[in-house]
Coordinates of C-alpha atoms in Angstrom, one line a residue:
M1 CA 212.0 188.7 36.3
K2 CA 213.4 185.5 34.7
D3 CA 216.7 185.6 36.4
F4 CA 216.2 187.6 39.6
R5 CA 219.2 186.3 41.3
K6 CA 221.5 187.4 38.5
Y7 CA 219.8 190.8 38.6
I8 CA 220.5 191.2 42.3
L9 CA 224.1 190.0 41.9
D10 CA 224.6 192.6 39.1
L11 CA 223.3 195.3 41.5
C12 CA 225.5 194.0 44.3
G13 CA 228.5 194.2 41.9
K14 CA 227.9 197.9 41.8
K15 CA 227.8 198.0 45.6
E16 CA 226.1 201.0 47.2
G17 CA 226.8 203.8 44.9
Y18 CA 225.3 206.4 42.5
E19 CA 222.6 204.2 41.1
V20 CA 221.6 201.6 43.7
E21 CA 221.0 201.5 47.4
F22 CA 220.4 198.3 49.5
K23 CA 218.5 198.6 52.7
G24 CA 217.7 196.1 55.4
A25 CA 214.1 196.1 56.5
K26 CA 213.8 193.6 59.3
G27 CA 212.7 196.4 61.7
G28 CA 210.3 198.0 59.2
L29 CA 210.5 200.5 56.4
P30 CA 213.7 202.4 57.4
E31 CA 213.8 206.2 57.6
S32 CA 216.9 206.2 55.4
F33 CA 214.7 204.9 52.6
W34 CA 213.1 208.3 52.3
E35 CA 216.4 210.1 52.4
S36 CA 217.5 207.9 49.4
Y37 CA 214.1 208.6 47.7
S38 CA 214.7 212.3 48.0
A39 CA 218.3 212.0 46.9
F40 CA 217.6 209.9 43.8
G41 CA 214.8 212.2 42.8
N42 CA 216.9 215.3 43.1
T43 CA 219.8 213.8 41.1
A44 CA 219.7 211.2 38.3
G45 CA 217.3 208.6 39.7
G46 CA 218.2 205.2 41.1
I47 CA 217.2 201.8 42.5
I48 CA 216.4 201.0 46.1
V49 CA 216.3 197.3 47.0
L50 CA 214.5 196.6 50.3
G51 CA 215.3 193.3 52.0
I52 CA 219.1 193.1 51.5
A53 CA 221.4 194.3 54.3
E54 CA 225.0 195.4 53.6
K55 CA 227.9 194.9 56.1
N56 CA 231.6 195.2 55.3
N57 CA 230.9 195.3 51.6
R58 CA 229.0 192.0 51.8
F59 CA 225.3 191.6 51.2
Y60 CA 222.9 189.5 53.2
P61 CA 219.2 188.8 52.5
D62 CA 216.9 189.9 55.3
G63 CA 214.7 187.0 54.8
L64 CA 211.5 189.1 54.6
T65 CA 208.2 187.3 54.4
E66 CA 205.5 187.9 51.9
E67 CA 203.4 189.5 54.6
Q68 CA 206.1 191.9 55.5
T69 CA 206.7 193.0 51.9
H70 CA 203.0 193.6 51.4
K71 CA 203.0 195.7 54.5
F72 CA 206.0 197.7 53.5
K73 CA 204.5 198.3 50.0
K74 CA 201.3 199.6 51.5
N75 CA 203.3 201.8 53.9
F76 CA 205.3 203.2 51.0
W77 CA 202.2 204.2 49.0
D78 CA 200.5 205.7 52.1
L79 CA 203.6 207.9 52.9
A80 CA 204.4 208.7 49.2
H81 CA 201.0 210.4 49.0
N82 CA 201.3 212.1 52.3
P83 CA 202.7 215.7 51.8
Q84 CA 203.8 215.8 55.5
K85 CA 206.2 212.9 54.6
V86 CA 207.3 213.7 51.1
N87 CA 206.2 216.6 48.8
V88 CA 205.8 214.6 45.6
C89 CA 205.1 211.0 44.7
L90 CA 207.6 210.1 41.9
C91 CA 206.7 206.5 41.4
N92 CA 203.8 204.7 39.6
E93 CA 202.7 201.1 40.2
D94 CA 205.2 199.7 37.6
D95 CA 208.1 201.3 39.6
V96 CA 207.5 199.1 42.6
I97 CA 208.3 195.4 42.0
E98 CA 207.9 192.5 44.4
E99 CA 210.2 189.5 43.8
V100 CA 210.8 186.2 45.5
D101 CA 214.0 184.1 45.5
G102 CA 213.5 180.8 47.4
E103 CA 211.8 181.8 50.6
A104 CA 213.2 185.3 50.7
H105 CA 211.0 188.3 49.5
Y106 CA 212.2 191.6 48.2
L107 CA 210.9 195.0 47.1
I108 CA 212.6 196.9 44.3
F109 CA 211.8 200.6 44.0
M110 CA 212.7 202.3 40.7
I111 CA 213.0 205.9 41.7
P112 CA 212.9 208.2 38.6
R113 CA 214.7 211.5 38.3
A114 CA 212.3 214.3 39.2
S115 CA 211.5 216.7 36.4
F116 CA 213.0 220.1 37.0
D117 CA 209.6 221.8 37.5
I118 CA 208.8 219.7 40.6
K119 CA 212.2 219.8 42.4
P120 CA 213.2 219.9 45.1
V121 CA 212.0 216.5 46.4
Y122 CA 212.0 217.0 50.2
L123 CA 210.7 215.5 53.4
N124 CA 208.7 216.5 56.4
G125 CA 206.9 219.4 54.8
D126 CA 209.9 221.7 54.7
P127 CA 212.5 221.9 51.9
F128 CA 215.1 223.6 54.2
H129 CA 216.7 222.6 57.5
G130 CA 218.2 219.4 56.2
N131 CA 215.0 217.9 54.7
T132 CA 216.2 217.8 51.1
Y133 CA 218.8 215.3 50.0
R134 CA 221.0 214.7 46.9
R135 CA 223.3 211.9 45.8
N136 CA 227.0 211.7 45.2
H137 CA 229.3 208.8 44.9
E138 CA 229.6 208.5 48.7
G139 CA 225.8 208.3 49.3
D140 CA 223.0 210.6 50.3
Y141 CA 223.8 214.0 51.8
H142 CA 221.8 217.0 53.2
C143 CA 221.4 219.8 50.7
S144 CA 222.5 223.2 51.8
D145 CA 219.8 226.0 51.8
N146 CA 221.6 227.5 48.7
E147 CA 221.3 224.2 46.8
V148 CA 217.6 224.1 47.6
R149 CA 217.2 227.6 46.4
L150 CA 218.9 226.8 43.1
M151 CA 216.5 223.9 42.5
M152 CA 213.6 226.2 43.3
A153 CA 214.9 228.7 40.8
D154 CA 215.2 226.0 38.1
S155 CA 211.6 224.8 38.9
I156 CA 210.2 228.1 37.7
V157 CA 212.7 228.8 34.9
L158 CA 210.0 228.7 32.2
Q159 CA 208.0 231.4 33.9
N160 CA 211.1 233.3 35.2
P161 CA 214.1 232.7 33.0
Q162 CA 217.4 233.3 34.6
D163 CA 218.6 235.8 32.0
A164 CA 215.5 237.9 32.2
R165 CA 216.6 239.3 35.6
V166 CA 216.7 243.1 35.4
F167 CA 219.5 245.1 37.0
N168 CA 218.0 248.5 37.7
G169 CA 221.4 250.2 38.3
L170 CA 222.9 249.1 35.0
K171 CA 222.1 251.1 31.9
M172 CA 223.1 251.2 28.2
E173 CA 226.3 253.0 28.9
D174 CA 227.5 249.9 30.9
L175 CA 227.6 247.9 27.6
D176 CA 230.6 247.7 25.3
E177 CA 229.9 249.8 22.2
N178 CA 232.4 247.9 20.1
T179 CA 230.6 244.6 20.9
I180 CA 227.2 246.1 20.0
R181 CA 228.6 247.4 16.7
Q182 CA 230.2 244.0 15.8
Y183 CA 227.1 242.1 16.7
R184 CA 224.9 244.4 14.7
Q185 CA 227.1 244.1 11.6
V186 CA 226.7 240.3 11.7
F187 CA 223.0 240.5 12.4
S188 CA 222.4 242.9 9.4
I189 CA 224.3 240.6 7.1
R190 CA 222.4 237.5 8.2
N191 CA 219.1 239.3 8.4
E192 CA 219.1 241.7 5.4
G193 CA 216.0 243.9 5.3
H194 CA 215.1 243.1 8.9
A195 CA 213.0 245.9 10.6
W196 CA 215.4 245.9 13.6
N197 CA 218.4 247.0 11.5
N198 CA 217.3 250.6 11.6
L199 CA 216.6 250.8 15.3
P200 CA 218.7 252.8 17.7
D201 CA 221.0 250.7 19.9
K202 CA 218.8 250.8 23.0
E203 CA 215.6 249.7 21.1
F204 CA 217.6 247.1 19.3
I205 CA 219.0 245.6 22.5
T206 CA 215.5 245.8 24.0
K207 CA 214.1 243.8 21.1
L208 CA 216.8 241.2 21.8
G209 CA 215.8 240.9 25.4
G210 CA 218.9 242.7 26.7
Y211 CA 217.1 245.7 28.2
A212 CA 213.8 245.7 30.0
K213 CA 211.6 247.0 32.8
N214 CA 211.6 245.4 36.2
P215 CA 208.1 244.0 36.5
D216 CA 208.1 244.6 40.2
T217 CA 209.3 248.2 40.4
G218 CA 208.8 249.5 36.8
D219 CA 212.5 250.7 36.7
E220 CA 214.4 250.1 33.6
G221 CA 217.8 248.4 33.3
L222 CA 219.9 245.8 31.6
T223 CA 218.9 242.2 31.8
L224 CA 221.3 239.4 32.6
A225 CA 221.2 238.4 29.0
G226 CA 222.3 241.9 27.9
V227 CA 225.1 242.0 30.5
L228 CA 226.4 238.6 29.5
M229 CA 226.3 239.3 25.7
F230 CA 227.4 242.9 25.5
G231 CA 228.7 243.9 28.9
Q232 CA 232.0 245.6 29.8
D233 CA 234.3 243.8 32.2
T234 CA 233.2 245.9 35.2
T235 CA 229.6 245.5 34.3
L236 CA 230.0 241.7 34.2
T237 CA 231.5 241.5 37.7
T238 CA 229.0 243.9 39.1
A239 CA 226.1 241.7 38.0
L240 CA 228.0 238.4 38.6
P241 CA 230.9 238.7 41.1
Y242 CA 232.2 235.2 40.2
Y243 CA 231.9 235.6 36.5
F244 CA 234.7 233.8 34.7
V245 CA 235.0 232.2 31.2
D246 CA 238.1 230.2 30.4
Y247 CA 239.4 228.6 27.2
R248 CA 242.5 226.4 27.5
E249 CA 244.6 224.7 24.8
K250 CA 246.6 221.8 26.0
L251 CA 248.3 220.6 22.8
S252 CA 251.8 219.9 24.2
S253 CA 253.0 216.5 25.5
D254 CA 255.4 218.3 27.8
P255 CA 254.0 218.0 31.4
E256 CA 255.8 221.2 32.3
I257 CA 253.6 223.2 29.9
R258 CA 250.2 223.8 31.5
W259 CA 248.6 225.1 28.3
T260 CA 249.7 226.2 24.8
D261 CA 247.1 229.0 24.6
R262 CA 244.6 230.5 26.9
V263 CA 241.7 233.0 26.6
C264 CA 240.2 234.3 29.9
P265 CA 239.5 237.7 31.5
D266 CA 242.8 239.4 31.8
G267 CA 242.1 243.1 31.4
R268 CA 243.1 243.2 27.7
W269 CA 239.6 242.6 26.2
Q270 CA 236.0 242.9 27.1
P271 CA 235.2 239.3 28.3
N272 CA 231.5 239.3 27.4
L273 CA 230.1 236.2 25.7
Y274 CA 230.1 237.6 22.2
Q275 CA 233.8 238.4 22.4
F276 CA 234.6 235.1 24.1
Y277 CA 232.8 233.2 21.4
S278 CA 234.5 235.2 18.7
R279 CA 237.9 234.4 20.1
I280 CA 237.6 230.7 20.9
Y281 CA 235.5 229.5 17.9
P282 CA 238.4 230.0 15.3
K283 CA 240.8 228.3 17.7
L284 CA 238.5 225.3 18.3
S285 CA 237.7 225.0 14.6
Q286 CA 241.4 224.4 13.8
A287 CA 240.8 220.9 15.2
L288 CA 238.4 220.1 12.4
P289 CA 239.2 218.8 9.0
V290 CA 237.9 221.1 6.2
P291 CA 237.3 219.3 2.9
F292 CA 237.9 221.3 -0.2
K293 CA 234.4 222.3 -1.6
L294 CA 233.2 225.1 -3.9
D295 CA 229.8 226.8 -3.7
E296 CA 227.4 226.9 -6.6
T297 CA 229.4 229.7 -8.4
G298 CA 232.4 227.3 -8.7
F299 CA 234.7 230.1 -7.4
N300 CA 234.2 230.4 -3.7
R301 CA 235.5 227.8 -1.2
I302 CA 233.0 226.5 1.4
D303 CA 234.8 226.1 4.8
D304 CA 231.6 225.2 6.8
T305 CA 230.9 221.5 7.4
P306 CA 228.4 219.6 9.7
A307 CA 231.3 219.3 12.2
H308 CA 231.6 223.1 12.3
K309 CA 227.8 223.3 13.0
S310 CA 228.3 220.7 15.8
L311 CA 231.1 222.8 17.3
R312 CA 229.1 226.0 17.2
E313 CA 226.1 224.2 18.8
S314 CA 228.4 222.8 21.5
I315 CA 229.8 226.2 22.4
V316 CA 226.4 227.9 22.5
N317 CA 224.8 225.1 24.5
T318 CA 227.5 225.5 27.1
L319 CA 227.0 229.2 27.4
C320 CA 223.2 229.2 27.2
H321 CA 222.5 226.3 29.6
C322 CA 224.9 227.5 32.2
H323 CA 223.7 228.3 35.7
W324 CA 225.2 231.8 35.8
G325 CA 226.0 233.2 39.3
M326 CA 227.5 230.1 40.7
M327 CA 231.1 230.3 42.1
E328 CA 232.6 228.3 39.3
G329 CA 232.6 229.4 35.6
I330 CA 232.7 228.1 32.1
V331 CA 235.6 225.9 31.1
I332 CA 236.3 224.9 27.4
E333 CA 239.4 223.0 26.6
R334 CA 241.1 221.7 23.4
Y335 CA 243.3 218.6 23.5
P336 CA 245.0 216.8 20.6
D337 CA 242.4 214.1 20.7
R338 CA 239.3 215.8 22.1
L339 CA 237.3 218.9 22.8
Y340 CA 235.9 219.5 26.3
F341 CA 233.0 221.8 27.4
S342 CA 232.0 222.3 31.0
D343 CA 229.5 224.7 32.7
P344 CA 228.2 225.0 36.2
G345 CA 224.7 223.8 37.1
V346 CA 222.8 220.6 36.4
M347 CA 220.7 219.7 33.3
L348 CA 217.1 220.6 33.2
I349 CA 216.4 217.3 31.5
S350 CA 218.0 213.9 31.8
I351 CA 220.9 212.8 29.6
D352 CA 218.6 210.3 27.8
E353 CA 216.1 213.1 27.0
F354 CA 218.9 215.3 25.8
F355 CA 220.0 212.8 23.2
E356 CA 216.4 212.0 22.2
G357 CA 216.1 215.7 21.1
G358 CA 213.0 217.8 20.8
H359 CA 213.4 219.4 24.3
S360 CA 213.9 223.2 24.2
F361 CA 214.1 224.0 27.9
C362 CA 216.7 226.6 28.5
R363 CA 217.8 228.7 31.5
N364 CA 218.7 231.6 29.3
P365 CA 216.3 231.8 26.4
A366 CA 217.1 235.4 25.5
L367 CA 220.8 234.6 25.3
Q368 CA 219.9 231.6 23.1
T369 CA 217.9 233.8 20.8
M370 CA 220.8 236.4 20.6
F371 CA 223.1 233.6 19.3
R372 CA 220.5 232.1 17.0
L373 CA 219.9 235.4 15.3
I374 CA 223.5 235.6 14.2
G375 CA 223.6 232.0 12.9
T376 CA 224.8 230.0 15.9
G377 CA 222.7 227.8 18.2
D378 CA 219.4 226.0 17.5
K379 CA 216.2 226.7 19.4
A380 CA 214.4 223.7 18.0
G381 CA 215.6 221.3 20.7
S382 CA 218.5 220.3 22.8
G383 CA 220.9 220.5 19.8
A384 CA 222.0 216.9 20.4
D385 CA 221.1 215.8 16.9
V386 CA 223.1 218.6 15.3
I387 CA 226.2 217.8 17.5
R388 CA 225.9 214.0 16.9
K389 CA 225.3 214.3 13.2
G390 CA 228.4 216.5 12.5
W391 CA 230.6 214.3 14.6
N392 CA 229.5 211.0 13.2
E393 CA 230.0 212.2 9.6
N394 CA 233.7 212.4 10.3
G395 CA 233.7 208.9 11.7
W396 CA 234.1 210.2 15.3
P397 CA 232.3 208.7 18.3
N398 CA 229.0 210.0 19.7
P399 CA 229.3 213.0 22.1
E400 CA 229.9 212.0 25.7
L401 CA 227.7 213.9 28.3
N402 CA 228.0 213.6 32.0
E403 CA 226.6 215.4 35.1
H404 CA 228.5 215.7 38.3
F405 CA 226.5 216.4 41.4
G406 CA 228.4 217.8 44.4
S407 CA 227.7 219.3 47.8
Y408 CA 229.7 222.4 46.7
S409 CA 229.3 222.6 43.0
D410 CA 227.5 220.9 40.1
R411 CA 228.8 220.6 36.6
V412 CA 227.7 219.4 33.1
E413 CA 230.5 218.1 30.9
L414 CA 230.5 217.4 27.2
T415 CA 233.4 215.7 25.5
L416 CA 233.8 215.5 21.7
R417 CA 236.4 213.0 20.7
L418 CA 238.5 213.6 17.6
T419 CA 239.6 210.0 17.0
A420 CA 238.0 207.6 14.6
V421 CA 235.6 205.0 15.9
T422 CA 237.3 201.6 15.9
E423 CA 235.8 198.5 14.2
T424 CA 235.2 197.0 17.6
E425 CA 233.3 200.1 18.7
K426 CA 231.3 200.1 15.5
S427 CA 230.4 196.5 16.0
A428 CA 229.3 197.2 19.6
V429 CA 227.1 200.0 18.4
K430 CA 225.5 197.9 15.7
S431 CA 224.9 195.1 18.2
A432 CA 223.3 197.5 20.7
V433 CA 221.1 198.9 17.9
K434 CA 220.0 195.5 16.8
S435 CA 219.3 194.5 20.4
A436 CA 217.2 197.6 20.9
V437 CA 215.2 197.0 17.7
K438 CA 214.6 193.4 18.7
S439 CA 213.5 194.4 22.1
A440 CA 211.1 197.1 20.8
V441 CA 209.5 194.5 18.4
R442 CA 209.1 192.0 21.2
I443 CA 207.6 194.7 23.6
K444 CA 205.0 195.5 21.0
E445 CA 204.1 191.9 20.5
L446 CA 203.6 191.4 24.2
M447 CA 201.4 194.5 24.4
R448 CA 199.3 193.2 21.5
E449 CA 198.8 189.9 23.3
N450 CA 198.1 191.5 26.7
K451 CA 197.0 195.2 26.7
K452 CA 197.3 195.3 30.5
I453 CA 200.8 193.9 30.8
T454 CA 203.1 195.7 33.2
I455 CA 206.6 196.9 32.7
A456 CA 207.9 194.4 35.3
E457 CA 206.1 191.6 33.4
I458 CA 207.6 192.7 30.1
A459 CA 211.1 192.7 31.7
S460 CA 210.5 189.2 33.0
E461 CA 209.3 187.9 29.6
I462 CA 212.2 189.3 27.5
G463 CA 215.0 189.0 30.1
I464 CA 216.2 192.6 30.4
T465 CA 216.1 195.0 33.3
V466 CA 213.0 197.0 34.3
S467 CA 214.9 200.3 33.6
G468 CA 215.8 199.0 30.1
V469 CA 212.2 198.3 29.4
E470 CA 211.2 201.7 30.7
K471 CA 213.6 203.4 28.3
A472 CA 212.4 201.3 25.3
V473 CA 208.8 202.0 26.1
K474 CA 209.5 205.7 26.5
K475 CA 211.1 205.8 23.0
L476 CA 208.1 203.9 21.5
R477 CA 205.7 206.4 23.0
L478 CA 207.7 209.4 21.8
S479 CA 207.8 207.9 18.3
G480 CA 204.1 207.4 18.4
E481 CA 204.3 203.6 18.0
I482 CA 202.4 202.9 21.2
I483 CA 200.1 204.9 23.5
H484 CA 198.8 204.2 27.0
K485 CA 195.1 204.8 27.8
G486 CA 193.8 205.3 31.3
P487 CA 195.5 205.7 34.7
A488 CA 199.2 204.6 35.0
N489 CA 198.4 201.7 37.3
A490 CA 195.3 200.4 35.6
G491 CA 195.3 201.4 32.0
E492 CA 195.8 199.6 28.7
W493 CA 198.5 199.7 25.9
E494 CA 197.6 200.3 22.3
V495 CA 200.1 199.5 19.6
I496 CA 199.7 202.1 16.8
K497 CA 202.3 200.8 14.3

């Protein structure tokens, strides 16, 4: 790196927190290194700096020698490939960086977020009994056995979707007839002439994935998708004891008024997802401007806009990506200046991957299909491009997405702001785009000059962080502008365009 000292000072400025961990290593590679390795892998990734000790919020170089750092590096690779130490090696050669400042030597480990299909990342050959860690703002913590099981369930979600679970004791009579009728009316209008329109209700629900045979016992019953979309209130709480969906409007400036409107299970309606969506979408859409447009006939007004599509996608994403069965439920809120969507669980992909689009991993694919067949939701990817496009067309900021990892609950939060982007914000975005384009051009130039150049060497040449280069390279690979041939630690780059 060109300015390693500034890089370290920037990291120290964060102190020990969600993204960075400093560890003294005078006595050898510390055991707490592996706890942080597991924790970063199981949350959002992070940086471990070996060779800097922290005491009373101050940071001190350990004064490691070149010989020590080489020894620690070898020790790391030996243990990272030892399943009795850690079950998966998350890093490649470019993720481990040796640096020198004066006479002091350091090792920087860029620990990536583990993909959902290889979690949990655990130690000592056993994911339970305190060997799996995650990260919160206070540091690393032991995962409970239930947290480990949730990660394991997510790891096989493509083979065993959450909403495909069959409840042998729940049958068609446990669904709400009125909801089925309403859904079928919308389905038939949007899918005129479809072969399913003439099917009896049970066969129709089966086609949707709402009724199935238990593959282990052969018994028939409602699936979780069927219960969620069409279930009666008692059916929902039988299948999911903590089921709760909550819409809140907070449009008053009076602090004494908690909310100006609320939709939640209260015994006056069947709180399945179809009915919940039908009730809250009109309320949320009131926050959107509707330009006066006529269709091709010149007589009928068009009330749908890209922002309405964004809104529908946001609601459906919240419902379909939810980790149903956790103690906390869905929360959707409307404020004068923003819309807020929150669901329990963590994302199956990173926030960066979500906004890149093209990723269609979903915990509840049958539920997603049910919404898509009546004109809501998009199965082509994460839906981020639809949400962002509609919001930007109104001059509103990009969607804000956050994950919150906790020892008791995890949540994903999406915020859609209803205020116009300021000129300062526009300028900052343009500057960031120009910088990204400039960096991408320079990265390709360096790869043309040296096909074996490493990520760390690129970062040093252009003066940005290693993680910044990794993100830029990932985008270039996804767009087909570059490819990498051969093994990760000894291959070559090829610039395609």
